């Protein structure tokens, strides 16, 4: 996954081989020049990698935190329901360790993830290794009040709810 926050570009997780049989937990980041939008300097490997190798996850930013949703922890495996975040230092770009927050009420991988206003949205995706038809469901979470849990939103048109 990849995301930009506070003038830094982050790349993390994913498969490390063409056959998609190995996963990585690496997190790397680099500064982005605010005037040109180009990479400025060299990549740094984070001292706080993902807790486990992960691929096909959703990624977004909310309130200076990188959020990771779902994905798979086993190559070509079942979907995961976890949601975790790391706070990013706005000056150095370093991320804190990863914190588990309110798990999704559903497992999902290969889904969209975006922040709009004060809500994090998980959109579509697949729910198990044999799935070939994308899910149509949309769920949201208020990261500032995670105890409120995930809320079902209106489904996308078509596909499986």
Backbone as JSON Lines, residues from 0, in Angstrom:
{"i":0,"aa":"X","n":[0.82,-1.17,0.0],"ca":[0.0,0.0,0.0],"c":[0.87,1.25,0.0]}
{"i":1,"aa":"X","n":[0.31,2.34,-0.39],"ca":[1.03,3.61,-0.41],"c":[0.09,4.74,0.01]}
{"i":2,"aa":"X","n":[0.66,5.71,0.71],"ca":[-0.12,6.86,1.16],"c":[0.83,8.02,1.4]}
{"i":3,"aa":"X","n":[0.32,9.23,1.31],"ca":[1.11,10.43,1.6],"c":[0.5,11.15,2.8]}
{"i":4,"aa":"X","n":[1.39,11.63,3.69],"ca":[0.93,12.39,4.86],"c":[2.07,13.32,5.3]}
{"i":5,"aa":"X","n":[1.71,14.55,5.61],"ca":[2.67,15.53,6.16],"c":[3.93,15.69,5.31]}
{"i":6,"aa":"X","n":[3.8,15.64,4.01],"ca":[4.96,15.84,3.16],"c":[5.87,14.63,3.02]}
{"i":7,"aa":"X","n":[5.38,13.46,3.38],"ca":[6.13,12.22,3.24],"c":[5.3,11.21,2.47]}
{"i":8,"aa":"X","n":[5.96,10.39,1.69],"ca":[5.33,9.29,0.96],"c":[5.71,8.0,1.67]}
{"i":9,"aa":"X","n":[4.72,7.15,1.97],"ca":[4.94,5.88,2.67],"c":[4.54,4.73,1.75]}
{"i":10,"aa":"X","n":[5.36,3.69,1.76],"ca":[5.06,2.46,1.03],"c":[5.24,1.33,2.02]}
{"i":11,"aa":"X","n":[4.26,0.41,2.06],"ca":[4.34,-0.66,3.07],"c":[3.65,-1.93,2.62]}
{"i":12,"aa":"X","n":[4.07,-3.03,3.25],"ca":[3.46,-4.33,3.02],"c":[3.52,-4.76,1.57]}
{"i":13,"aa":"X","n":[2.71,-5.73,1.23],"ca":[2.61,-6.22,-0.14],"c":[3.35,-7.53,-0.35]}
{"i":14,"aa":"X","n":[3.3,-7.99,-1.59],"ca":[4.0,-9.22,-1.98],"c":[5.43,-8.87,-2.37]}
{"i":15,"aa":"X","n":[6.34,-9.8,-2.13],"ca":[7.74,-9.53,-2.44],"c":[8.27,-10.39,-3.58]}
{"i":16,"aa":"X","n":[7.4,-11.16,-4.21],"ca":[7.84,-12.01,-5.32],"c":[6.75,-12.07,-6.38]}
{"i":17,"aa":"X","n":[7.11,-12.36,-7.64],"ca":[6.13,-12.37,-8.73],"c":[5.02,-13.4,-8.56]}
{"i":18,"aa":"X","n":[5.29,-14.5,-7.85],"ca":[4.27,-15.53,-7.67],"c":[3.32,-15.2,-6.52]}
{"i":19,"aa":"X","n":[3.52,-14.08,-5.84],"ca":[2.68,-13.63,-4.73],"c":[2.62,-14.67,-3.6]}
{"i":20,"aa":"X","n":[3.76,-15.28,-3.3],"ca":[3.8,-16.28,-2.23],"c":[4.45,-15.77,-0.96]}
{"i":21,"aa":"X","n":[5.08,-14.6,-1.01],"ca":[5.74,-14.04,0.17],"c":[5.19,-12.64,0.47]}
{"i":22,"aa":"X","n":[4.97,-12.35,1.74],"ca":[4.48,-11.04,2.16],"c":[5.55,-10.33,2.96]}
{"i":23,"aa":"X","n":[5.53,-9.0,2.93],"ca":[6.48,-8.22,3.72],"c":[5.73,-7.35,4.72]}
{"i":24,"aa":"X","n":[6.42,-7.03,5.81],"ca":[5.88,-6.09,6.8],"c":[6.67,-4.78,6.79]}
{"i":25,"aa":"X","n":[7.53,-4.59,5.81],"ca":[8.35,-3.38,5.72],"c":[7.5,-2.13,5.55]}
{"i":26,"aa":"X","n":[7.96,-1.05,6.16],"ca":[7.39,0.28,5.98],"c":[8.56,1.19,5.62]}
{"i":27,"aa":"X","n":[8.48,1.85,4.48],"ca":[9.53,2.78,4.05],"c":[8.88,4.13,3.77]}
{"i":28,"aa":"X","n":[9.67,5.19,3.95],"ca":[9.14,6.53,3.68],"c":[10.24,7.44,3.15]}
{"i":29,"aa":"X","n":[9.78,8.49,2.45],"ca":[10.69,9.46,1.87],"c":[10.0,10.82,1.88]}
{"i":30,"aa":"X","n":[10.79,11.88,2.03],"ca":[10.24,13.24,2.0],"c":[9.86,13.61,0.57]}
{"i":31,"aa":"X","n":[8.83,14.45,0.44],"ca":[8.38,14.98,-0.84],"c":[8.63,16.49,-0.81]}
{"i":32,"aa":"X","n":[9.31,17.0,-1.81],"ca":[9.58,18.44,-1.89],"c":[8.26,19.18,-2.08]}
{"i":33,"aa":"X","n":[7.9,20.1,-1.17],"ca":[6.61,20.78,-1.26],"c":[6.48,21.69,-2.48]}
{"i":34,"aa":"X","n":[7.6,22.12,-3.05],"ca":[7.55,23.01,-4.21],"c":[7.41,22.26,-5.53]}
{"i":35,"aa":"X","n":[8.03,21.08,-5.62],"ca":[8.02,20.35,-6.88],"c":[7.15,19.1,-6.85]}
{"i":36,"aa":"X","n":[6.87,18.59,-5.64],"ca":[6.12,17.34,-5.53],"c":[6.97,16.12,-5.84]}
{"i":37,"aa":"X","n":[8.28,16.33,-5.98],"ca":[9.19,15.23,-6.3],"c":[9.82,14.67,-5.03]}
{"i":38,"aa":"X","n":[10.27,13.42,-5.11],"ca":[10.96,12.79,-3.99],"c":[12.19,13.61,-3.66]}
{"i":39,"aa":"X","n":[12.4,13.86,-2.37],"ca":[13.52,14.66,-1.91],"c":[14.35,13.83,-0.94]}
{"i":40,"aa":"X","n":[15.49,13.34,-1.37],"ca":[16.32,12.53,-0.5],"c":[16.17,11.05,-0.8]}
{"i":41,"aa":"X","n":[16.55,10.24,0.17],"ca":[16.51,8.79,-0.04],"c":[15.48,8.16,0.9]}
{"i":42,"aa":"X","n":[15.08,6.96,0.56],"ca":[14.09,6.22,1.33],"c":[14.68,5.79,2.67]}
{"i":43,"aa":"X","n":[13.83,5.81,3.71],"ca":[14.19,5.35,5.04],"c":[13.31,4.17,5.39]}
{"i":44,"aa":"X","n":[13.91,3.12,5.95],"ca":[13.12,1.99,6.43],"c":[12.68,2.29,7.85]}
{"i":45,"aa":"X","n":[11.4,2.2,8.11],"ca":[10.84,2.54,9.41],"c":[11.33,1.57,10.48]}
{"i":46,"aa":"X","n":[11.5,2.08,11.69],"ca":[11.82,1.24,12.83],"c":[10.57,0.6,13.41]}
{"i":47,"aa":"X","n":[9.4,0.94,12.85],"ca":[8.13,0.37,13.29],"c":[7.43,-0.28,12.1]}
{"i":48,"aa":"X","n":[7.88,-1.5,11.69],"ca":[7.23,-2.18,10.57],"c":[5.81,-2.62,10.94]}
{"i":49,"aa":"X","n":[5.06,-3.06,9.97],"ca":[3.75,-3.64,10.25],"c":[3.93,-4.83,11.19]}
{"i":50,"aa":"X","n":[2.95,-5.14,12.04],"ca":[3.1,-6.26,12.98],"c":[3.32,-7.61,12.29]}
{"i":51,"aa":"X","n":[2.86,-7.73,11.05],"ca":[3.03,-8.97,10.28],"c":[2.99,-8.61,8.81]}
{"i":52,"aa":"X","n":[3.53,-9.5,7.97],"ca":[3.41,-9.28,6.54],"c":[1.94,-9.18,6.17]}
{"i":53,"aa":"X","n":[1.62,-8.3,5.23],"ca":[0.22,-8.05,4.88],"c":[0.16,-7.56,3.44]}
{"i":54,"aa":"X","n":[-0.86,-7.99,2.72],"ca":[-1.09,-7.53,1.34],"c":[-2.58,-7.32,1.12]}
{"i":55,"aa":"X","n":[-2.9,-6.65,0.04],"ca":[-4.29,-6.43,-0.39],"c":[-5.13,-5.7,0.66]}
{"i":56,"aa":"X","n":[-4.5,-4.82,1.44],"ca":[-5.18,-4.08,2.5],"c":[-5.61,-2.7,2.0]}
{"i":57,"aa":"X","n":[-6.5,-2.08,2.76],"ca":[-6.87,-0.69,2.5],"c":[-5.96,0.21,3.32]}
{"i":58,"aa":"X","n":[-5.72,1.41,2.82],"ca":[-4.85,2.35,3.53],"c":[-5.37,3.77,3.33]}
{"i":59,"aa":"X","n":[-5.38,4.55,4.4],"ca":[-5.82,5.94,4.34],"c":[-5.18,6.71,5.49]}
{"i":60,"aa":"X","n":[-5.43,8.01,5.54],"ca":[-4.87,8.88,6.58],"c":[-6.01,9.61,7.26]}
{"i":61,"aa":"X","n":[-5.93,9.7,8.58],"ca":[-6.87,10.49,9.37],"c":[-6.12,11.06,10.56]}
{"i":62,"aa":"X","n":[-6.18,12.38,10.76],"ca":[-5.61,13.05,11.93],"c":[-4.16,12.63,12.2]}
{"i":63,"aa":"X","n":[-3.32,12.72,11.18],"ca":[-1.9,12.45,11.34],"c":[-1.58,10.98,11.62]}
{"i":64,"aa":"X","n":[-2.53,10.11,11.31],"ca":[-2.33,8.67,11.51],"c":[-2.55,7.94,10.19]}
{"i":65,"aa":"X","n":[-1.74,6.92,9.95],"ca":[-1.95,6.03,8.82],"c":[-2.8,4.87,9.31]}
{"i":66,"aa":"X","n":[-3.92,4.64,8.63],"ca":[-4.82,3.53,8.98],"c":[-4.71,2.42,7.95]}
{"i":67,"aa":"X","n":[-4.66,1.18,8.43],"ca":[-4.62,-0.02,7.59],"c":[-5.88,-0.82,7.92]}
{"i":68,"aa":"X","n":[-6.61,-1.24,6.89],"ca":[-7.81,-2.05,7.12],"c":[-7.72,-3.36,6.34]}
{"i":69,"aa":"X","n":[-8.09,-4.44,7.02],"ca":[-8.21,-5.74,6.37],"c":[-6.97,-6.2,5.66]}
{"i":70,"aa":"X","n":[-7.18,-6.82,4.5],"ca":[-6.09,-7.39,3.73],"c":[-5.97,-8.87,4.0]}
{"i":71,"aa":"X","n":[-4.82,-9.41,3.69],"ca":[-4.54,-10.81,3.97],"c":[-3.18,-10.93,4.62]}
{"i":72,"aa":"X","n":[-3.09,-11.81,5.61],"ca":[-1.84,-12.03,6.33],"c":[-1.13,-13.28,5.84]}
{"i":73,"aa":"X","n":[-1.77,-14.0,4.93],"ca":[-1.23,-15.22,4.34],"c":[-1.31,-15.05,2.83]}
{"i":74,"aa":"X","n":[-0.25,-15.35,2.09],"ca":[-0.31,-15.17,0.63],"c":[-1.54,-15.85,0.02]}
{"i":75,"aa":"X","n":[-2.28,-15.08,-0.76],"ca":[-3.49,-15.55,-1.44],"c":[-4.48,-16.17,-0.47]}
{"i":76,"aa":"X","n":[-4.46,-15.74,0.8],"ca":[-5.29,-16.34,1.83],"c":[-6.59,-15.6,2.09]}
{"i":77,"aa":"X","n":[-7.2,-15.97,3.21],"ca":[-8.47,-15.4,3.59],"c":[-8.32,-13.94,3.99]}
{"i":78,"aa":"X","n":[-9.41,-13.25,3.9],"ca":[-9.44,-11.83,4.27],"c":[-9.37,-11.68,5.78]}
{"i":79,"aa":"X","n":[-8.86,-10.54,6.21],"ca":[-8.68,-10.22,7.62],"c":[-9.63,-9.08,7.99]}
{"i":80,"aa":"X","n":[-10.02,-8.98,9.26],"ca":[-10.95,-7.94,9.69],"c":[-10.29,-6.87,10.57]}
{"i":81,"aa":"X","n":[-8.99,-6.93,10.74],"ca":[-8.34,-5.99,11.66],"c":[-8.26,-4.58,11.09]}
{"i":82,"aa":"X","n":[-8.13,-3.63,12.01],"ca":[-7.92,-2.23,11.68],"c":[-6.86,-1.73,12.64]}
{"i":83,"aa":"X","n":[-5.79,-1.13,12.09],"ca":[-4.72,-0.63,12.94],"c":[-4.22,0.7,12.41]}
{"i":84,"aa":"X","n":[-3.51,1.42,13.28],"ca":[-2.99,2.72,12.86],"c":[-1.62,2.97,13.49]}
{"i":85,"aa":"X","n":[-0.89,3.88,12.86],"ca":[0.39,4.38,13.38],"c":[0.37,5.89,13.25]}
{"i":86,"aa":"X","n":[0.79,6.58,14.29],"ca":[0.89,8.04,14.26],"c":[2.2,8.42,13.59]}
{"i":87,"aa":"X","n":[2.14,9.46,12.76],"ca":[3.31,9.91,12.0],"c":[3.84,11.21,12.59]}
{"i":88,"aa":"X","n":[5.16,11.25,12.8],"ca":[5.8,12.48,13.28],"c":[5.84,13.47,12.11]}
{"i":89,"aa":"X","n":[5.24,14.66,12.25],"ca":[5.16,15.6,11.13],"c":[6.51,16.19,10.71]}
{"i":90,"aa":"X","n":[7.53,16.1,11.57],"ca":[8.84,16.67,11.24],"c":[9.76,15.62,10.63]}
{"i":91,"aa":"X","n":[9.91,14.49,11.3],"ca":[10.86,13.47,10.84],"c":[10.26,12.46,9.87]}
{"i":92,"aa":"X","n":[8.94,12.31,9.91],"ca":[8.28,11.3,9.08],"c":[8.22,9.93,9.72]}
{"i":93,"aa":"X","n":[8.93,9.75,10.84],"ca":[8.93,8.45,11.51],"c":[7.53,8.12,12.0]}
{"i":94,"aa":"X","n":[7.18,6.85,11.92],"ca":[5.88,6.43,12.44],"c":[6.07,5.7,13.76]}
{"i":95,"aa":"X","n":[5.07,5.85,14.63],"ca":[5.1,5.14,15.91],"c":[4.8,3.67,15.65]}
{"i":96,"aa":"X","n":[4.81,2.89,16.68],"ca":[4.39,1.49,16.54],"c":[2.92,1.43,16.15]}
{"i":97,"aa":"X","n":[2.51,0.28,15.7],"ca":[1.13,0.09,15.23],"c":[0.21,-0.26,16.38]}
{"i":98,"aa":"X","n":[-0.96,0.37,16.41],"ca":[-1.97,0.16,17.45],"c":[-3.2,-0.46,16.81]}
{"i":99,"aa":"X","n":[-3.7,-1.52,17.42],"ca":[-4.94,-2.15,16.93],"c":[-6.11,-1.35,17.47]}
{"i":100,"aa":"X","n":[-7.05,-1.04,16.6],"ca":[-8.26,-0.33,17.01],"c":[-9.46,-1.22,16.68]}
{"i":101,"aa":"X","n":[-10.65,-0.68,16.69],"ca":[-11.87,-1.46,16.51],"c":[-11.83,-2.27,15.22]}
{"i":102,"aa":"X","n":[-11.87,-3.59,15.36],"ca":[-11.87,-4.47,14.18],"c":[-13.16,-4.26,13.39]}
{"i":103,"aa":"X","n":[-13.04,-4.47,12.09],"ca":[-14.23,-4.41,11.24],"c":[-15.15,-5.57,11.63]}
{"i":104,"aa":"X","n":[-16.43,-5.43,11.38],"ca":[-17.38,-6.5,11.68],"c":[-17.44,-7.51,10.55]}
{"i":105,"aa":"X","n":[-16.52,-7.39,9.62],"ca":[-16.47,-8.21,8.41],"c":[-15.02,-8.32,7.98]}
{"i":106,"aa":"X","n":[-14.65,-9.42,7.36],"ca":[-13.31,-9.55,6.8],"c":[-13.35,-9.04,5.37]}
{"i":107,"aa":"X","n":[-12.27,-8.35,4.96],"ca":[-12.25,-7.78,3.62],"c":[-10.82,-7.66,3.12]}
{"i":108,"aa":"X","n":[-10.61,-7.91,1.83],"ca":[-9.31,-7.68,1.19],"c":[-9.57,-7.13,-0.2]}
{"i":109,"aa":"X","n":[-8.55,-6.52,-0.79],"ca":[-8.64,-5.93,-2.13],"c":[-9.79,-4.92,-2.21]}
{"i":110,"aa":"X","n":[-9.92,-4.11,-1.18],"ca":[-11.0,-3.14,-1.08],"c":[-10.46,-1.71,-1.16]}
{"i":111,"aa":"X","n":[-11.37,-0.79,-1.35],"ca":[-10.99,0.62,-1.3],"c":[-11.08,1.12,0.13]}
{"i":112,"aa":"X","n":[-10.28,2.1,0.45],"ca":[-10.31,2.7,1.78],"c":[-10.0,4.19,1.62]}
{"i":113,"aa":"X","n":[-10.85,5.04,2.18],"ca":[-10.69,6.47,2.01],"c":[-11.23,7.18,3.25]}
{"i":114,"aa":"X","n":[-10.7,8.36,3.51],"ca":[-11.21,9.2,4.59],"c":[-11.97,10.36,3.97]}
{"i":115,"aa":"X","n":[-13.18,10.58,4.46],"ca":[-13.99,11.72,4.03],"c":[-14.49,12.39,5.31]}
{"i":116,"aa":"X","n":[-14.11,13.65,5.49],"ca":[-14.5,14.35,6.71],"c":[-13.93,13.64,7.92]}
{"i":117,"aa":"X","n":[-14.81,13.24,8.82],"ca":[-14.38,12.57,10.05],"c":[-14.7,11.08,10.05]}
{"i":118,"aa":"X","n":[-14.77,10.48,8.85],"ca":[-15.07,9.05,8.78],"c":[-14.11,8.35,7.83]}
{"i":119,"aa":"X","n":[-13.76,7.14,8.22],"ca":[-12.95,6.26,7.4],"c":[-13.94,5.3,6.72]}
{"i":120,"aa":"X","n":[-13.82,5.13,5.4],"ca":[-14.74,4.27,4.65],"c":[-13.99,3.07,4.06]}
{"i":121,"aa":"X","n":[-14.6,1.89,4.17],"ca":[-14.12,0.67,3.53],"c":[-15.16,0.31,2.48]}
{"i":122,"aa":"X","n":[-14.71,0.17,1.23],"ca":[-15.63,0.05,0.1],"c":[-15.31,-1.19,-0.73]}
{"i":123,"aa":"X","n":[-16.34,-2.04,-0.92],"ca":[-16.2,-3.2,-1.8],"c":[-15.17,-4.19,-1.32]}
{"i":124,"aa":"X","n":[-14.5,-4.84,-2.28],"ca":[-13.46,-5.82,-1.98],"c":[-13.97,-7.25,-2.04]}
{"i":125,"aa":"X","n":[-13.13,-8.15,-1.56],"ca":[-13.43,-9.58,-1.54],"c":[-13.44,-10.06,-0.09]}
{"i":126,"aa":"X","n":[-14.21,-11.12,0.18],"ca":[-14.28,-11.59,1.57],"c":[-13.65,-12.95,1.82]}
{"i":127,"aa":"X","n":[-13.27,-13.69,0.78],"ca":[-12.57,-14.95,1.01],"c":[-11.74,-15.31,-0.23]}
{"i":128,"aa":"X","n":[-10.83,-16.3,-0.1],"ca":[-9.91,-16.59,-1.2],"c":[-10.6,-17.03,-2.49]}
{"i":129,"aa":"X","n":[-11.77,-17.65,-2.36],"ca":[-12.45,-18.15,-3.55],"c":[-13.33,-17.1,-4.23]}
{"i":130,"aa":"X","n":[-13.47,-15.94,-3.61],"ca":[-14.35,-14.89,-4.15],"c":[-13.84,-14.39,-5.5]}
{"i":131,"aa":"X","n":[-14.75,-14.31,-6.44],"ca":[-14.43,-13.71,-7.73],"c":[-15.35,-12.55,-8.01]}
{"i":132,"aa":"X","n":[-16.4,-12.41,-7.2],"ca":[-17.35,-11.31,-7.37],"c":[-17.16,-10.31,-6.24]}
{"i":133,"aa":"X","n":[-16.85,-9.05,-6.58],"ca":[-16.6,-8.05,-5.53],"c":[-17.85,-7.79,-4.68]}
{"i":134,"aa":"X","n":[-17.6,-7.49,-3.42],"ca":[-18.67,-7.12,-2.5],"c":[-19.14,-5.7,-2.83]}
{"i":135,"aa":"X","n":[-20.41,-5.43,-2.55],"ca":[-20.97,-4.1,-2.81],"c":[-21.09,-3.28,-1.53]}
{"i":136,"aa":"X","n":[-20.79,-3.88,-0.39],"ca":[-21.03,-3.18,0.87],"c":[-20.02,-2.06,1.11]}
{"i":137,"aa":"X","n":[-20.51,-1.05,1.83],"ca":[-19.71,0.1,2.24],"c":[-19.91,0.25,3.75]}
{"i":138,"aa":"X","n":[-18.79,0.35,4.47],"ca":[-18.82,0.5,5.92],"c":[-18.0,1.72,6.31]}
{"i":139,"aa":"X","n":[-18.34,2.36,7.45],"ca":[-17.57,3.51,7.9],"c":[-17.32,3.44,9.4]}
{"i":140,"aa":"X","n":[-16.26,4.14,9.81],"ca":[-15.87,4.22,11.22],"c":[-15.44,5.65,11.51]}
{"i":141,"aa":"X","n":[-15.83,6.16,12.67],"ca":[-15.32,7.44,13.14],"c":[-14.07,7.13,13.96]}
{"i":142,"aa":"X","n":[-12.87,7.36,13.42],"ca":[-11.65,7.02,14.17],"c":[-11.5,7.78,15.47]}
{"i":143,"aa":"X","n":[-12.17,8.92,15.61],"ca":[-12.1,9.68,16.86],"c":[-12.98,9.05,17.94]}
{"i":144,"aa":"X","n":[-13.9,8.17,17.54],"ca":[-14.8,7.48,18.48],"c":[-14.92,6.01,18.07]}
{"i":145,"aa":"X","n":[-13.81,5.26,18.1],"ca":[-13.84,3.88,17.61],"c":[-14.77,2.96,18.38]}
{"i":146,"aa":"X","n":[-15.08,3.29,19.64],"ca":[-15.98,2.45,20.43],"c":[-17.39,2.44,19.84]}
{"i":147,"aa":"X","n":[-17.71,3.44,19.01],"ca":[-19.03,3.46,18.35],"c":[-19.15,2.37,17.3]}
{"i":148,"aa":"X","n":[-18.02,1.8,16.89],"ca":[-18.01,0.68,15.94],"c":[-18.21,1.1,14.49]}
{"i":149,"aa":"X","n":[-18.25,0.08,13.66],"ca":[-18.41,0.25,12.21],"c":[-19.89,0.39,11.87]}
{"i":150,"aa":"X","n":[-20.19,1.27,10.93],"ca":[-21.56,1.55,10.52],"c":[-21.75,1.12,9.08]}
{"i":151,"aa":"X","n":[-22.82,0.38,8.8],"ca":[-23.14,-0.02,7.43],"c":[-23.73,1.18,6.71]}
{"i":152,"aa":"X","n":[-23.17,1.47,5.53],"ca":[-23.65,2.57,4.7],"c":[-24.4,1.98,3.51]}
{"i":153,"aa":"X","n":[-24.9,2.81,2.64],"ca":[-25.6,2.34,1.44],"c":[-24.64,1.53,0.56]}
{"i":154,"aa":"X","n":[-25.12,0.39,0.07],"ca":[-24.32,-0.47,-0.79],"c":[-24.07,0.17,-2.15]}
{"i":155,"aa":"X","n":[-22.96,-0.24,-2.76],"ca":[-22.7,0.14,-4.14],"c":[-23.72,-0.54,-5.04]}
{"i":156,"aa":"X","n":[-24.0,0.01,-6.2],"ca":[-24.93,-0.68,-7.1],"c":[-24.3,-1.96,-7.65]}
{"i":157,"aa":"X","n":[-25.07,-3.04,-7.72],"ca":[-24.59,-4.31,-8.27],"c":[-23.74,-5.07,-7.28]}
{"i":158,"aa":"X","n":[-23.18,-6.19,-7.69],"ca":[-22.32,-7.06,-6.9],"c":[-23.07,-7.7,-5.73]}
{"i":159,"aa":"X","n":[-22.32,-8.3,-4.83],"ca":[-22.87,-9.01,-3.7],"c":[-22.85,-8.12,-2.48]}
{"i":160,"aa":"X","n":[-23.99,-8.01,-1.74],"ca":[-24.01,-7.15,-0.56],"c":[-23.03,-7.65,0.46]}
